C-alpha cells in the first residue's frame, strides 16, 4: 500500500474534549513519518503535537503577518 504524500484537515477535532484531542494528536504522530499533515486548528492539544506551527495575525487592519514556530527547536533550548 502506498501512502498519500500529504493530508489537509480543517478543524476536524473541534467537537472533541481535551482527552480525545490529545489522542487525535498522538494518532497523527503515528503516521507523520509517511505523510505530511496540514491541520487547521484552534486547539492547544493539537498544536502541541505538531512539529511546526504557522499562524496568521493581523496587528493593524488589513495587514496580515505570518508567524512560524518550530517546536523541536524550542525543546532543545
C-alpha positions as a Python dict, from the first residue, in 0.01 Angstrom:
ca = {
    (1, 'X'): (0, 0, 0),
    (2, 'X'): (135, 339, -96),
    (3, 'X'): (53, 625, 141),
    (4, 'X'): (-54, 968, 24),
    (5, 'X'): (210, 1243, 49),
    (6, 'X'): (1, 1499, 241),
    (7, 'X'): (-334, 1538, 414),
    (8, 'X'): (-526, 1861, 479),
    (9, 'X'): (-757, 1862, 783),
    (10, 'X'): (-972, 2165, 873),
    (11, 'X'): (-1079, 2171, 1240),
    (12, 'X'): (-1176, 1803, 1240),
    (13, 'X'): (-1120, 1782, 1617),
    (14, 'X'): (-1327, 2091, 1707),
    (15, 'X'): (-1606, 1892, 1880),
    (16, 'X'): (-1371, 1667, 2082),
    (17, 'X'): (-1298, 1700, 2453),
    (18, 'X'): (-939, 1757, 2571),
    (19, 'X'): (-861, 1388, 2629),
    (20, 'X'): (-965, 1298, 2276),
    (21, 'X'): (-780, 1596, 2129),
    (22, 'X'): (-465, 1451, 2288),
    (23, 'X'): (-545, 1111, 2133),
    (24, 'X'): (-601, 1279, 1797),
    (25, 'X'): (-256, 1443, 1815),
    (26, 'X'): (-97, 1111, 1911),
    (27, 'X'): (-276, 943, 1619),
    (28, 'X'): (-137, 1198, 1372),
    (29, 'X'): (213, 1148, 1512),
    (30, 'X'): (190, 774, 1439),
    (31, 'X'): (162, 849, 1066),
    (32, 'X'): (379, 1160, 1025),
    (33, 'X'): (680, 961, 901),
    (34, 'X'): (497, 860, 582),
    (35, 'X'): (264, 1159, 524),
    (36, 'X'): (268, 1531, 589),
    (37, 'X'): (-33, 1672, 772),
    (38, 'X'): (-161, 2027, 732),
    (39, 'X'): (-408, 2087, 1015),
    (40, 'X'): (-616, 2400, 1061),
    (41, 'X'): (-696, 2420, 1433),
    (42, 'X'): (-750, 2641, 1735),
    (43, 'X'): (-699, 2360, 1988),
    (44, 'X'): (-388, 2369, 2207),
    (45, 'X'): (-370, 1990, 2228),
    (46, 'X'): (-344, 1954, 1852),
    (47, 'X'): (-87, 2233, 1828),
    (48, 'X'): (128, 2071, 2097),
    (49, 'X'): (150, 1753, 1886),
    (50, 'X'): (286, 1946, 1586),
    (51, 'X'): (648, 1983, 1480),
    (52, 'X'): (589, 2330, 1331),
    (53, 'X'): (315, 2585, 1375),
    (54, 'X'): (223, 2862, 1131),
    (55, 'X'): (-15, 3134, 1237),
    (56, 'X'): (-165, 3441, 1077),
    (57, 'X'): (-202, 3758, 1281),
    (58, 'X'): (-341, 4100, 1195),
    (59, 'X'): (-181, 4368, 1413),
    (60, 'X'): (-321, 4653, 1205),
    (61, 'X'): (-635, 4650, 995),
    (62, 'X'): (-584, 4494, 652),
    (63, 'X'): (-221, 4384, 709),
    (64, 'X'): (-171, 4013, 777),
    (65, 'X'): (155, 3869, 904),
    (66, 'X'): (260, 3503, 906),
    (67, 'X'): (436, 3375, 1218),
    (68, 'X'): (612, 3037, 1232),
    (69, 'X'): (746, 2834, 1523),
    (70, 'X'): (943, 2508, 1505),
    (71, 'X'): (862, 2329, 1829),
    (72, 'X'): (1152, 2083, 1805),
    (73, 'X'): (1397, 2377, 1812),
    (74, 'X'): (1232, 2515, 2126),
    (75, 'X'): (1268, 2180, 2306),
    (76, 'X'): (1645, 2193, 2258),
    (77, 'X'): (1671, 2538, 2423),
}
